[in-house]
Amino acid sequence: QKREISNFDYLMYLNTLAGRSYNDYMQYPVFPWVLADYHSKTLNLTDPHTFRDLSKPMGAQTVERKHKFIQRFNEVEKSEGDLSAQCHYCTHYSSAIIVASYLVRMEPFTQTFCSLQGGGFDVADRMFHSVKSTWESASRDNMSDVRELTPEFFYLPEFLTNANHFELGCMQDGTVLGDVQLPPWADGDPHKFILLHRQALESDYVSAHLHRWIDLIFGHKQHGSAAVEAVNTYHPYFYGDKMDLNNIKDPLIKSTILGFISNFGQIPKQV
């Protein structure tokens, strides 16, 4: 509020308080998508429509998508199944594979990604190749994709280039994967993308609305009735502090839960 630290520094501080760390891919620092404009030639940081709605999770960025997730939540309630699994999202906004897929063009993330994938790269069409298409998938098109970003999107242009010339494959439309495709306003320059993206994070609009996103990820809308109202509930296994693994005697159930968490991610500790 006093402009004594940047939004970036504040988010890193909150991530650290919530137990997130660069040393743990499963609890890697999580940062928000801040823009919704990946098609314009120039980026207008004075127009509210340029920005993502920070008061809503990625699953509720469009009305249609939001209603689908609410419907999923209500259907579990009506079913005869395990009520503890009632949630809006069965996938997570940050996980080891999401982190490694974003940073796959740089070591040691390349090796991490390949080991998580069973030894090689994923099918080319599923690899991170375009900022615009990843935004469209996470905000609109893919019901199993609600991913947010990592801190590198705001300071590290190197992760956007395939400097190591990895053979990442060829998409079905014939596109050979190389550098990440950037929005038109970046002019194909990773440094310009990072500069403008960081300016967006520090903009007046984001500064005025960032607390709403913090409520969803680190604050009171993380779980409970406030989370239900905000369309922001995740599978019970993602809430590490709510799962008492010491009380689970069956080793098979315990290893299944741990495998689930390591594959799909964890909610940060509530700050």
PDB file of N, CA and C in Angstrom, residues 48 92 212 232:
ATOM      1  N   PRO A  48      -8.897  -1.956 -18.097  1.00  0.00           N
ATOM      2  CA  PRO A  48      -9.210  -3.092 -17.223  1.00  0.00           C
ATOM      3  C   PRO A  48      -9.429  -4.401 -17.992  1.00  0.00           C
ATOM      4  N   HIS A  92      -4.997 -29.313 -10.104  1.00  0.00           N
ATOM      5  CA  HIS A  92      -4.505 -28.225  -9.267  1.00  0.00           C
ATOM      6  C   HIS A  92      -3.872 -27.120 -10.097  1.00  0.00           C
ATOM      7  N   ARG A 212      -7.371  -9.825  -3.905  1.00  0.00           N
ATOM      8  CA  ARG A 212      -8.483 -10.765  -4.133  1.00  0.00           C
ATOM      9  C   ARG A 212      -7.944 -12.144  -4.541  1.00  0.00           C
ATOM     10  N   ASN A 232     -13.942 -22.293  -5.569  1.00  0.00           N
ATOM     11  CA  ASN A 232     -12.505 -22.422  -5.343  1.00  0.00           C
ATOM     12  C   ASN A 232     -12.161 -23.609  -4.446  1.00  0.00           C
TER      13      ASN A 232
END
